[in-house]
Short mmCIF file of N, CA and C in Angstrom, two decimals:
data_model
loop_
_atom_site.label_atom_id
_atom_site.label_comp_id
_atom_site.label_asym_id
_atom_site.label_seq_id
_atom_site.Cartn_x
_atom_site.Cartn_y
_atom_site.Cartn_z
N UNK A 78 79.53 89.05 116.49
CA UNK A 78 80.93 89.10 116.13
C UNK A 78 81.13 89.12 114.61
N UNK A 79 80.14 88.71 113.85
CA UNK A 79 80.30 88.62 112.40
C UNK A 79 80.74 89.95 111.80
N UNK A 80 80.21 91.08 112.26
CA UNK A 80 80.60 92.38 111.72
C UNK A 80 82.01 92.75 112.15
N UNK A 81 82.52 92.17 113.23
CA UNK A 81 83.88 92.43 113.68
C UNK A 81 84.92 91.68 112.88
N UNK A 82 84.48 90.84 111.96
CA UNK A 82 85.42 90.05 111.16
C UNK A 82 85.73 90.69 109.81
N UNK A 83 85.04 91.76 109.48
CA UNK A 83 85.25 92.44 108.20
C UNK A 83 85.54 93.91 108.44
N UNK A 84 86.21 94.53 107.48
CA UNK A 84 86.51 95.96 107.53
C UNK A 84 85.58 96.65 106.52
N UNK A 85 84.38 97.03 106.97
CA UNK A 85 83.42 97.62 106.03
C UNK A 85 83.63 99.12 105.85
N UNK A 86 83.11 99.63 104.77
CA UNK A 86 82.93 101.05 104.57
C UNK A 86 81.66 101.21 103.74
N UNK A 87 81.35 102.43 103.36
CA UNK A 87 80.11 102.67 102.63
C UNK A 87 80.07 101.92 101.30
N UNK A 88 81.21 101.75 100.67
CA UNK A 88 81.27 101.08 99.37
C UNK A 88 81.45 99.57 99.47
N UNK A 89 81.90 99.09 100.63
CA UNK A 89 82.16 97.67 100.84
C UNK A 89 81.56 97.23 102.17
N UNK A 90 80.24 97.13 102.26
CA UNK A 90 79.60 96.80 103.54
C UNK A 90 79.96 95.41 104.06
N UNK A 91 80.46 94.55 103.19
CA UNK A 91 80.87 93.20 103.60
C UNK A 91 82.38 93.03 103.64
N UNK A 92 83.11 94.13 103.66
CA UNK A 92 84.56 94.07 103.72
C UNK A 92 85.20 93.83 102.37
N UNK A 93 86.45 93.39 102.39
CA UNK A 93 87.22 93.18 101.17
C UNK A 93 86.70 91.95 100.42
N UNK A 94 86.26 92.12 99.18
CA UNK A 94 85.78 90.98 98.40
C UNK A 94 86.87 89.92 98.23
N UNK A 95 86.52 88.69 98.50
CA UNK A 95 87.44 87.58 98.32
C UNK A 95 88.45 87.38 99.44
N UNK A 96 88.44 88.26 100.43
CA UNK A 96 89.41 88.13 101.54
C UNK A 96 88.85 87.18 102.60
N UNK A 97 89.61 86.17 102.96
CA UNK A 97 89.21 85.20 103.98
C UNK A 97 89.63 85.69 105.35
N UNK A 98 88.67 85.90 106.24
CA UNK A 98 88.98 86.44 107.56
C UNK A 98 89.42 85.38 108.56
N UNK A 99 89.25 84.10 108.24
CA UNK A 99 89.69 82.99 109.10
C UNK A 99 89.19 83.12 110.55
N UNK A 100 88.01 83.68 110.72
CA UNK A 100 87.40 83.89 112.03
C UNK A 100 88.28 84.71 112.97
N UNK A 101 89.06 85.62 112.42
CA UNK A 101 89.87 86.55 113.20
C UNK A 101 89.22 87.92 113.15
N UNK A 102 89.32 88.66 114.24
CA UNK A 102 88.83 90.03 114.22
C UNK A 102 89.65 90.83 113.21
N UNK A 103 89.17 92.00 112.85
CA UNK A 103 89.87 92.83 111.87
C UNK A 103 91.27 93.17 112.38
N UNK A 104 91.40 93.49 113.65
CA UNK A 104 92.71 93.81 114.21
C UNK A 104 93.63 92.59 114.21
N UNK A 105 93.09 91.42 114.48
CA UNK A 105 93.89 90.19 114.41
C UNK A 105 94.32 89.91 112.97
N UNK A 106 93.43 90.18 112.01
CA UNK A 106 93.78 90.00 110.60
C UNK A 106 94.91 90.95 110.21
N UNK A 107 94.86 92.16 110.75
CA UNK A 107 95.90 93.16 110.48
C UNK A 107 97.27 92.62 110.90
N UNK A 108 97.31 91.90 112.01
CA UNK A 108 98.57 91.34 112.53
C UNK A 108 98.92 90.00 111.89
N UNK A 109 97.94 89.27 111.41
CA UNK A 109 98.15 87.90 110.93
C UNK A 109 99.15 87.82 109.79
N UNK A 110 99.20 88.83 108.93
CA UNK A 110 100.16 88.82 107.84
C UNK A 110 101.59 88.68 108.36
N UNK A 111 101.86 89.30 109.49
CA UNK A 111 103.21 89.30 110.05
C UNK A 111 103.51 88.05 110.86
N UNK A 112 102.50 87.27 111.19
CA UNK A 112 102.70 86.01 111.92
C UNK A 112 103.10 84.95 110.91
N UNK A 113 104.36 84.95 110.54
CA UNK A 113 104.87 84.14 109.44
C UNK A 113 104.67 82.64 109.64
N UNK A 114 104.75 82.16 110.88
CA UNK A 114 104.58 80.72 111.13
C UNK A 114 103.18 80.39 111.66
N UNK A 115 102.30 81.38 111.72
CA UNK A 115 100.89 81.21 112.10
C UNK A 115 100.73 80.52 113.47
N UNK A 116 101.58 80.91 114.43
CA UNK A 116 101.46 80.35 115.77
C UNK A 116 100.80 81.30 116.76
N UNK A 117 100.34 82.45 116.27
CA UNK A 117 99.67 83.42 117.14
C UNK A 117 100.61 84.39 117.81
N UNK A 118 101.91 84.25 117.60
CA UNK A 118 102.91 85.13 118.20
C UNK A 118 103.70 85.78 117.07
N UNK A 119 103.79 87.11 117.10
CA UNK A 119 104.54 87.83 116.07
C UNK A 119 105.84 88.31 116.69
N UNK A 120 106.93 87.69 116.29
CA UNK A 120 108.26 88.06 116.76
C UNK A 120 108.82 89.17 115.87
N UNK A 121 109.81 89.92 116.38
CA UNK A 121 110.38 91.01 115.57
C UNK A 121 110.91 90.53 114.22
N UNK A 122 111.52 89.36 114.17
CA UNK A 122 112.05 88.88 112.88
C UNK A 122 110.92 88.54 111.91
N UNK A 123 109.73 88.20 112.44
CA UNK A 123 108.59 87.97 111.54
C UNK A 123 108.06 89.30 111.01
N UNK A 124 108.02 90.31 111.87
CA UNK A 124 107.61 91.64 111.42
C UNK A 124 108.58 92.13 110.36
N UNK A 125 109.88 91.95 110.62
CA UNK A 125 110.91 92.34 109.66
C UNK A 125 110.68 91.63 108.32
N UNK A 126 110.46 90.31 108.37
CA UNK A 126 110.25 89.54 107.14
C UNK A 126 109.01 90.03 106.38
N UNK A 127 107.94 90.32 107.11
CA UNK A 127 106.72 90.82 106.46
C UNK A 127 106.94 92.17 105.80
N UNK A 128 107.66 93.05 106.47
CA UNK A 128 107.96 94.36 105.89
C UNK A 128 108.83 94.23 104.64
N UNK A 129 109.79 93.33 104.68
CA UNK A 129 110.63 93.09 103.51
C UNK A 129 109.80 92.53 102.36
N UNK A 130 108.85 91.62 102.67
CA UNK A 130 107.99 91.05 101.62
C UNK A 130 107.16 92.12 100.94
N UNK A 131 106.80 93.17 101.71
CA UNK A 131 106.00 94.25 101.14
C UNK A 131 106.84 95.24 100.35
N UNK A 132 108.17 95.14 100.45
CA UNK A 132 109.02 96.00 99.64
C UNK A 132 109.79 97.06 100.40
N UNK A 133 109.71 97.08 101.73
CA UNK A 133 110.50 98.03 102.49
C UNK A 133 111.97 97.62 102.45
N UNK A 134 112.87 98.59 102.50
CA UNK A 134 114.29 98.26 102.47
C UNK A 134 114.74 97.70 103.81
N UNK A 135 115.98 97.24 103.87
CA UNK A 135 116.49 96.56 105.05
C UNK A 135 116.47 97.46 106.28
N UNK A 136 116.93 98.68 106.14
CA UNK A 136 117.02 99.59 107.29
C UNK A 136 115.63 99.96 107.79
N UNK A 137 114.74 100.35 106.89
CA UNK A 137 113.38 100.70 107.31
C UNK A 137 112.69 99.51 107.96
N UNK A 138 112.87 98.33 107.40
CA UNK A 138 112.26 97.13 107.96
C UNK A 138 112.78 96.84 109.36
N UNK A 139 114.07 97.01 109.56
CA UNK A 139 114.67 96.77 110.87
C UNK A 139 114.17 97.76 111.91
N UNK A 140 114.18 99.04 111.57
CA UNK A 140 113.72 100.08 112.50
C UNK A 140 112.24 99.90 112.82
N UNK A 141 111.42 99.69 111.80
CA UNK A 141 109.99 99.51 112.01
C UNK A 141 109.68 98.25 112.82
N UNK A 142 110.38 97.16 112.55
CA UNK A 142 110.14 95.91 113.29
C UNK A 142 110.44 96.10 114.77
N UNK A 143 111.53 96.77 115.08
CA UNK A 143 111.86 97.00 116.48
C UNK A 143 110.83 97.91 117.13
N UNK A 144 110.52 99.02 116.47
CA UNK A 144 109.56 99.98 117.02
C UNK A 144 108.18 99.35 117.22
N UNK A 145 107.71 98.64 116.22
CA UNK A 145 106.38 98.03 116.29
C UNK A 145 106.33 96.98 117.39
N UNK A 146 107.29 96.08 117.43
CA UNK A 146 107.23 95.01 118.41
C UNK A 146 107.46 95.49 119.84
N UNK A 147 108.40 96.41 120.03
CA UNK A 147 108.61 96.93 121.38
C UNK A 147 107.41 97.76 121.81
N UNK A 148 106.88 98.57 120.91
CA UNK A 148 105.76 99.43 121.26
C UNK A 148 104.44 98.73 121.47
N UNK A 149 104.22 97.64 120.76
CA UNK A 149 102.91 96.98 120.79
C UNK A 149 102.92 95.72 121.65
N UNK A 150 104.08 95.15 121.87
CA UNK A 150 104.10 93.83 122.51
C UNK A 150 103.65 93.83 123.96
N UNK A 151 104.05 94.79 124.75
CA UNK A 151 103.78 94.71 126.19
C UNK A 151 102.30 94.53 126.53
N UNK A 152 101.38 95.33 125.96
CA UNK A 152 99.97 95.12 126.31
C UNK A 152 99.40 93.77 125.88
N UNK A 153 100.05 93.10 124.94
CA UNK A 153 99.52 91.83 124.44
C UNK A 153 100.11 90.62 125.15
N UNK A 154 101.08 90.84 126.01
CA UNK A 154 101.74 89.72 126.70
C UNK A 154 100.83 89.10 127.75
N UNK A 155 100.93 87.79 127.96
CA UNK A 155 100.21 87.17 129.06
C UNK A 155 100.68 87.78 130.38
N UNK A 156 99.81 87.79 131.38
CA UNK A 156 100.10 88.45 132.65
C UNK A 156 101.37 87.94 133.32
N UNK A 157 101.70 86.68 133.13
CA UNK A 157 102.88 86.12 133.80
C UNK A 157 104.15 86.22 132.97
N UNK A 158 104.08 86.81 131.80
CA UNK A 158 105.22 86.87 130.90
C UNK A 158 105.69 88.32 130.80
N UNK A 159 106.90 88.61 131.30
CA UNK A 159 107.35 89.99 131.37
C UNK A 159 108.43 90.36 130.38
N UNK A 160 108.88 89.42 129.59
CA UNK A 160 109.92 89.79 128.63
C UNK A 160 109.27 90.23 127.33
N UNK A 161 109.98 91.00 126.59
CA UNK A 161 109.52 91.52 125.31
C UNK A 161 110.40 90.89 124.25
N UNK A 162 110.16 90.96 123.03
CA UNK A 162 109.21 91.78 122.31
C UNK A 162 108.18 91.05 121.50
N UNK A 163 107.86 89.76 121.69
CA UNK A 163 106.82 89.21 120.83
C UNK A 163 105.47 89.85 121.10
N UNK A 164 104.64 89.92 120.09
CA UNK A 164 103.27 90.38 120.33
C UNK A 164 102.35 89.22 120.01
N UNK A 165 101.32 89.12 120.80
CA UNK A 165 100.40 88.00 120.69
C UNK A 165 99.18 88.43 119.89
N UNK A 166 99.00 87.81 118.72
CA UNK A 166 97.94 88.18 117.80
C UNK A 166 96.57 88.14 118.43
N UNK A 167 96.27 87.10 119.21
CA UNK A 167 94.94 86.95 119.77
C UNK A 167 94.63 87.97 120.85
N UNK A 168 95.65 88.60 121.43
CA UNK A 168 95.44 89.59 122.47
C UNK A 168 95.74 91.01 122.00
N UNK A 169 95.80 91.21 120.71
CA UNK A 169 96.14 92.52 120.16
C UNK A 169 95.10 93.58 120.53
N UNK A 170 93.88 93.15 120.85
CA UNK A 170 92.84 94.10 121.23
C UNK A 170 93.24 94.90 122.47
N UNK A 171 94.15 94.38 123.28
CA UNK A 171 94.59 95.09 124.49
C UNK A 171 95.40 96.34 124.17
N UNK A 172 95.99 96.36 122.99
CA UNK A 172 96.83 97.48 122.60
C UNK A 172 95.93 98.49 121.91
N UNK A 173 95.68 99.60 122.58
CA UNK A 173 94.87 100.65 121.96
C UNK A 173 95.61 101.96 122.09
N UNK A 174 95.82 102.61 120.99
CA UNK A 174 96.50 103.87 120.93
C UNK A 174 95.46 104.97 121.09
N UNK A 175 95.51 105.71 122.20
CA UNK A 175 94.53 106.76 122.45
C UNK A 175 94.62 107.90 121.44
N UNK A 176 95.77 108.04 120.79
CA UNK A 176 95.96 109.12 119.82
C UNK A 176 95.60 108.71 118.40
N UNK A 177 94.90 107.60 118.26
CA UNK A 177 94.48 107.12 116.95
C UNK A 177 93.01 106.74 117.07
N UNK A 178 92.33 106.60 115.97
CA UNK A 178 90.94 106.18 116.06
C UNK A 178 90.87 104.66 116.02
N UNK A 179 89.73 104.13 116.45
CA UNK A 179 89.63 102.68 116.65
C UNK A 179 89.41 101.89 115.37
N UNK A 180 89.08 102.54 114.27
CA UNK A 180 88.92 101.83 113.02
C UNK A 180 87.51 101.31 112.78
N UNK A 181 86.56 101.64 113.66
CA UNK A 181 85.20 101.19 113.41
C UNK A 181 84.63 101.98 112.24
N UNK A 182 83.64 101.41 111.58
CA UNK A 182 83.15 101.95 110.31
C UNK A 182 82.73 103.42 110.41
N UNK A 183 81.99 103.80 111.44
CA UNK A 183 81.53 105.18 111.52
C UNK A 183 82.70 106.14 111.68
N UNK A 184 83.69 105.78 112.47
CA UNK A 184 84.87 106.62 112.63
C UNK A 184 85.68 106.65 111.34
N UNK A 185 85.74 105.53 110.65
CA UNK A 185 86.47 105.45 109.39
C UNK A 185 85.89 106.44 108.39
N UNK A 186 84.58 106.45 108.25
CA UNK A 186 83.93 107.38 107.32
C UNK A 186 84.14 108.83 107.75
N UNK A 187 84.16 109.07 109.07
CA UNK A 187 84.37 110.42 109.57
C UNK A 187 85.75 110.96 109.23
N UNK A 188 86.75 110.09 109.14
CA UNK A 188 88.09 110.53 108.77
C UNK A 188 88.04 111.29 107.45
N UNK A 189 87.31 110.75 106.50
CA UNK A 189 87.26 111.37 105.18
C UNK A 189 86.35 112.59 105.16
N UNK A 190 85.26 112.55 105.89
CA UNK A 190 84.39 113.73 105.90
C UNK A 190 85.06 114.90 106.63
N UNK A 191 85.90 114.62 107.60
CA UNK A 191 86.57 115.68 108.35
C UNK A 191 87.88 116.14 107.72
N UNK A 192 88.63 115.22 107.13
CA UNK A 192 90.01 115.55 106.77
C UNK A 192 90.33 115.50 105.28
N UNK A 193 89.52 114.85 104.46
CA UNK A 193 89.80 114.78 103.02
C UNK A 193 89.30 116.05 102.36
N UNK A 194 90.20 116.97 102.10
CA UNK A 194 89.84 118.27 101.52
C UNK A 194 90.05 118.30 100.00
N UNK A 195 91.06 117.60 99.51
CA UNK A 195 91.37 117.64 98.09
C UNK A 195 90.41 116.75 97.30
N UNK A 196 90.27 115.50 97.73
CA UNK A 196 89.33 114.54 97.15
C UNK A 196 88.57 113.89 98.29
N UNK A 197 87.30 113.56 98.09
CA UNK A 197 86.51 113.00 99.20
C UNK A 197 86.90 111.59 99.62
N UNK A 198 87.65 110.87 98.78
CA UNK A 198 88.01 109.49 99.10
C UNK A 198 89.52 109.25 99.11
N UNK A 199 90.29 110.33 99.25
CA UNK A 199 91.75 110.23 99.29
C UNK A 199 92.30 111.26 100.28
N UNK A 200 93.47 110.94 100.83
CA UNK A 200 94.13 111.86 101.74
C UNK A 200 95.54 112.18 101.24
N UNK A 201 95.91 113.45 101.36
CA UNK A 201 97.28 113.85 101.06
C UNK A 201 98.12 113.65 102.32
N UNK A 202 99.42 113.79 102.20
CA UNK A 202 100.29 113.68 103.37
C UNK A 202 99.95 114.76 104.38
N UNK A 203 99.67 115.96 103.93
CA UNK A 203 99.30 117.06 104.83
C UNK A 203 97.98 116.74 105.55
N UNK A 204 97.01 116.20 104.82
CA UNK A 204 95.73 115.83 105.44
C UNK A 204 95.92 114.72 106.47
N UNK A 205 96.81 113.76 106.19
CA UNK A 205 97.13 112.72 107.19
C UNK A 205 97.74 113.34 108.43
N UNK A 206 98.66 114.27 108.22
CA UNK A 206 99.31 114.94 109.36
C UNK A 206 98.24 115.66 110.19
N UNK A 207 97.37 116.40 109.53
CA UNK A 207 96.32 117.13 110.25
C UNK A 207 95.38 116.18 110.98
N UNK A 208 95.09 115.03 110.40
CA UNK A 208 94.23 114.04 111.05
C UNK A 208 94.88 113.53 112.33
N UNK A 209 96.17 113.19 112.26
CA UNK A 209 96.84 112.68 113.46
C UNK A 209 96.95 113.77 114.53
N UNK A 210 97.08 115.01 114.11
CA UNK A 210 97.10 116.11 115.08
C UNK A 210 95.73 116.27 115.74
N UNK A 211 94.67 116.15 114.96
CA UNK A 211 93.32 116.28 115.50
C UNK A 211 92.97 115.16 116.48
N UNK A 212 93.51 113.97 116.24
CA UNK A 212 93.23 112.81 117.11
C UNK A 212 94.19 112.69 118.28
N UNK A 213 95.13 113.58 118.38
CA UNK A 213 96.19 113.52 119.39
C UNK A 213 95.63 113.68 120.79
N UNK A 214 96.07 112.79 121.68
CA UNK A 214 95.77 112.90 123.10
C UNK A 214 96.94 113.65 123.74
N UNK A 215 96.65 114.73 124.46
CA UNK A 215 97.69 115.61 124.98
C UNK A 215 98.68 114.91 125.90
N UNK A 216 98.26 113.88 126.60
CA UNK A 216 99.12 113.21 127.57
C UNK A 216 99.63 111.86 127.07
N UNK A 217 99.61 111.65 125.78
CA UNK A 217 100.01 110.37 125.21
C UNK A 217 101.09 110.60 124.15
N UNK A 218 102.29 110.94 124.59
CA UNK A 218 103.38 111.22 123.67
C UNK A 218 103.73 109.99 122.83
N UNK A 219 103.82 108.82 123.46
CA UNK A 219 104.14 107.62 122.71
C UNK A 219 103.06 107.33 121.67
N UNK A 220 101.79 107.45 122.06
CA UNK A 220 100.69 107.20 121.12
C UNK A 220 100.70 108.17 119.96
N UNK A 221 101.05 109.43 120.24
CA UNK A 221 101.11 110.42 119.18
C UNK A 221 102.22 110.06 118.19
N UNK A 222 103.40 109.70 118.71
CA UNK A 222 104.50 109.31 117.84
C UNK A 222 104.17 108.03 117.07
N UNK A 223 103.55 107.07 117.75
CA UNK A 223 103.17 105.81 117.10
C UNK A 223 102.16 106.06 115.99
N UNK A 224 101.21 106.94 116.23
CA UNK A 224 100.21 107.26 115.22
C UNK A 224 100.86 107.89 113.99
N UNK A 225 101.78 108.82 114.22
CA UNK A 225 102.50 109.45 113.10
C UNK A 225 103.27 108.39 112.31
N UNK A 226 103.94 107.47 113.04
CA UNK A 226 104.72 106.44 112.37
C UNK A 226 103.82 105.49 111.58
N UNK A 227 102.72 105.04 112.19
CA UNK A 227 101.81 104.11 111.53
C UNK A 227 101.24 104.72 110.25
N UNK A 228 100.73 105.92 110.36
CA UNK A 228 100.12 106.56 109.19
C UNK A 228 101.17 106.93 108.15
N UNK A 229 102.35 107.35 108.60
CA UNK A 229 103.43 107.66 107.66
C UNK A 229 103.89 106.43 106.90
N UNK A 230 104.00 105.31 107.61
CA UNK A 230 104.39 104.05 106.97
C UNK A 230 103.33 103.61 105.97
N UNK A 231 102.06 103.72 106.35
CA UNK A 231 100.98 103.36 105.43
C UNK A 231 101.02 104.26 104.20
N UNK A 232 101.29 105.55 104.40
CA UNK A 232 101.37 106.47 103.27
C UNK A 232 102.49 106.05 102.31
N UNK A 233 103.67 105.74 102.85
CA UNK A 233 104.79 105.31 102.01
C UNK A 233 104.45 104.02 101.27
N UNK A 234 103.80 103.10 101.96
CA UNK A 234 103.46 101.80 101.38
C UNK A 234 102.41 101.90 100.27
N UNK A 235 101.37 102.69 100.49
CA UNK A 235 100.18 102.58 99.64
C UNK A 235 99.78 103.85 98.89
N UNK A 236 100.58 104.88 98.92
CA UNK A 236 100.19 106.09 98.17
C UNK A 236 100.22 105.81 96.68
N UNK A 237 99.38 106.54 95.96
CA UNK A 237 99.37 106.36 94.50
C UNK A 237 100.42 107.26 93.86
N UNK A 238 100.51 107.22 92.54
CA UNK A 238 101.55 107.96 91.83
C UNK A 238 101.38 109.47 91.97
N UNK A 239 100.19 109.94 92.35
CA UNK A 239 99.95 111.36 92.54
C UNK A 239 100.15 111.80 93.99
N UNK A 240 100.53 110.87 94.86
CA UNK A 240 100.79 111.21 96.25
C UNK A 240 99.57 111.18 97.16
N UNK A 241 98.53 110.45 96.77
CA UNK A 241 97.33 110.34 97.59
C UNK A 241 97.21 108.95 98.20
N UNK A 242 96.71 108.89 99.40
CA UNK A 242 96.41 107.62 100.06
C UNK A 242 94.91 107.40 99.96
N UNK A 243 94.51 106.36 99.26
CA UNK A 243 93.08 106.15 98.99
C UNK A 243 92.36 105.55 100.18
N UNK A 244 91.08 105.79 100.21
CA UNK A 244 90.20 105.22 101.22
C UNK A 244 90.26 103.70 101.19
N UNK A 245 90.31 103.14 100.00
CA UNK A 245 90.35 101.69 99.83
C UNK A 245 91.63 101.11 100.42
N UNK A 246 92.77 101.76 100.19
CA UNK A 246 94.04 101.27 100.74
C UNK A 246 94.00 101.31 102.26
N UNK A 247 93.46 102.36 102.83
CA UNK A 247 93.38 102.46 104.29
C UNK A 247 92.48 101.37 104.83
N UNK A 248 91.31 101.20 104.22
CA UNK A 248 90.38 100.16 104.69
C UNK A 248 91.02 98.79 104.62
N UNK A 249 91.72 98.52 103.53
CA UNK A 249 92.35 97.21 103.36
C UNK A 249 93.54 97.01 104.31
N UNK A 250 94.10 98.09 104.81
CA UNK A 250 95.17 97.92 105.80
C UNK A 250 94.62 97.37 107.12
N UNK A 251 93.36 97.66 107.40
CA UNK A 251 92.76 97.17 108.64
C UNK A 251 92.63 95.65 108.66
N UNK A 252 92.20 95.06 107.55
CA UNK A 252 92.02 93.60 107.55
C UNK A 252 93.25 92.87 107.02
N UNK A 253 94.33 93.59 106.75
CA UNK A 253 95.58 92.96 106.31
C UNK A 253 95.62 92.60 104.84
N UNK A 254 94.52 92.75 104.13
CA UNK A 254 94.52 92.36 102.71
C UNK A 254 95.43 93.27 101.90
N UNK A 255 95.67 94.50 102.35
CA UNK A 255 96.61 95.39 101.67
C UNK A 255 98.02 94.82 101.74
N UNK A 256 98.40 94.27 102.89
CA UNK A 256 99.74 93.72 103.06
C UNK A 256 99.95 92.53 102.13
N UNK A 257 98.93 91.68 102.06
CA UNK A 257 99.01 90.52 101.17
C UNK A 257 99.15 90.98 99.72
N UNK A 258 98.37 91.98 99.35
CA UNK A 258 98.42 92.52 97.99
C UNK A 258 99.81 93.10 97.68
N UNK A 259 100.36 93.90 98.59
CA UNK A 259 101.68 94.50 98.37
C UNK A 259 102.76 93.44 98.26
N UNK A 260 102.70 92.41 99.09
CA UNK A 260 103.68 91.32 99.03
C UNK A 260 103.57 90.59 97.69
N UNK A 261 102.34 90.37 97.22
CA UNK A 261 102.14 89.70 95.94
C UNK A 261 102.70 90.55 94.79
N UNK A 262 102.47 91.86 94.84
CA UNK A 262 103.00 92.76 93.81
C UNK A 262 104.53 92.78 93.85
N UNK A 263 105.09 92.76 95.04
CA UNK A 263 106.54 92.76 95.19
C UNK A 263 107.14 91.48 94.62
N UNK A 264 106.50 90.34 94.90
CA UNK A 264 106.97 89.06 94.35
C UNK A 264 106.90 89.09 92.83
N UNK A 265 105.81 89.65 92.30
CA UNK A 265 105.66 89.76 90.85
C UNK A 265 106.75 90.61 90.22
N UNK A 266 107.10 91.71 90.89
CA UNK A 266 108.16 92.59 90.38
C UNK A 266 109.51 91.89 90.43
N UNK A 267 109.74 91.12 91.49
CA UNK A 267 111.00 90.38 91.60
C UNK A 267 111.09 89.28 90.54
N UNK A 268 109.95 88.63 90.27
CA UNK A 268 109.93 87.58 89.25
C UNK A 268 110.23 88.15 87.87
N UNK A 269 109.77 89.36 87.59
CA UNK A 269 110.03 90.00 86.31
C UNK A 269 111.51 90.37 86.15
N UNK A 270 112.18 90.63 87.29
CA UNK A 270 113.59 90.99 87.24
C UNK A 270 114.47 89.79 86.93
N UNK A 271 113.99 88.58 87.15
CA UNK A 271 114.81 87.38 86.95
C UNK A 271 114.88 86.99 85.50
#
């Protein structure tokens, strides 16, 4: 399980330097940022709060929080619990989008070897679009839309000034350290405004 606790790539075989995984899988770490009260359940208002902390506006945060929690919550619910929309961090592994890749290191590296045409370690918006099209499952309309939304949101959040999404930003989105970094930068910008 030790390798499942880090988001490695060729340049970071031990994952994000200085990032504490708290014995959570990479997918659980991805969700943990949004679990504001650390109770293992991510409610829509916690997702909304996390998106706002990262710098998304009110409308985008509201729409994304609803879409994410409604779309992801059902597979993570305990068998006897039929209401939505909380998602359970510890059971997030149940939610798998067939139209997206699983995030394992070999597949992660393949994304760049297959789709990064401009730079070997960065993706343009067009390259992201082509990647989601290539990974599309023909009978998974929701997964296809979710994949477009996830990657589009990541692009808006982490693209550089030249419009590229770096390999490092994508890798750090898996273990949630990107979200923590963006929230810290947002707090810093707000502090400078005061």
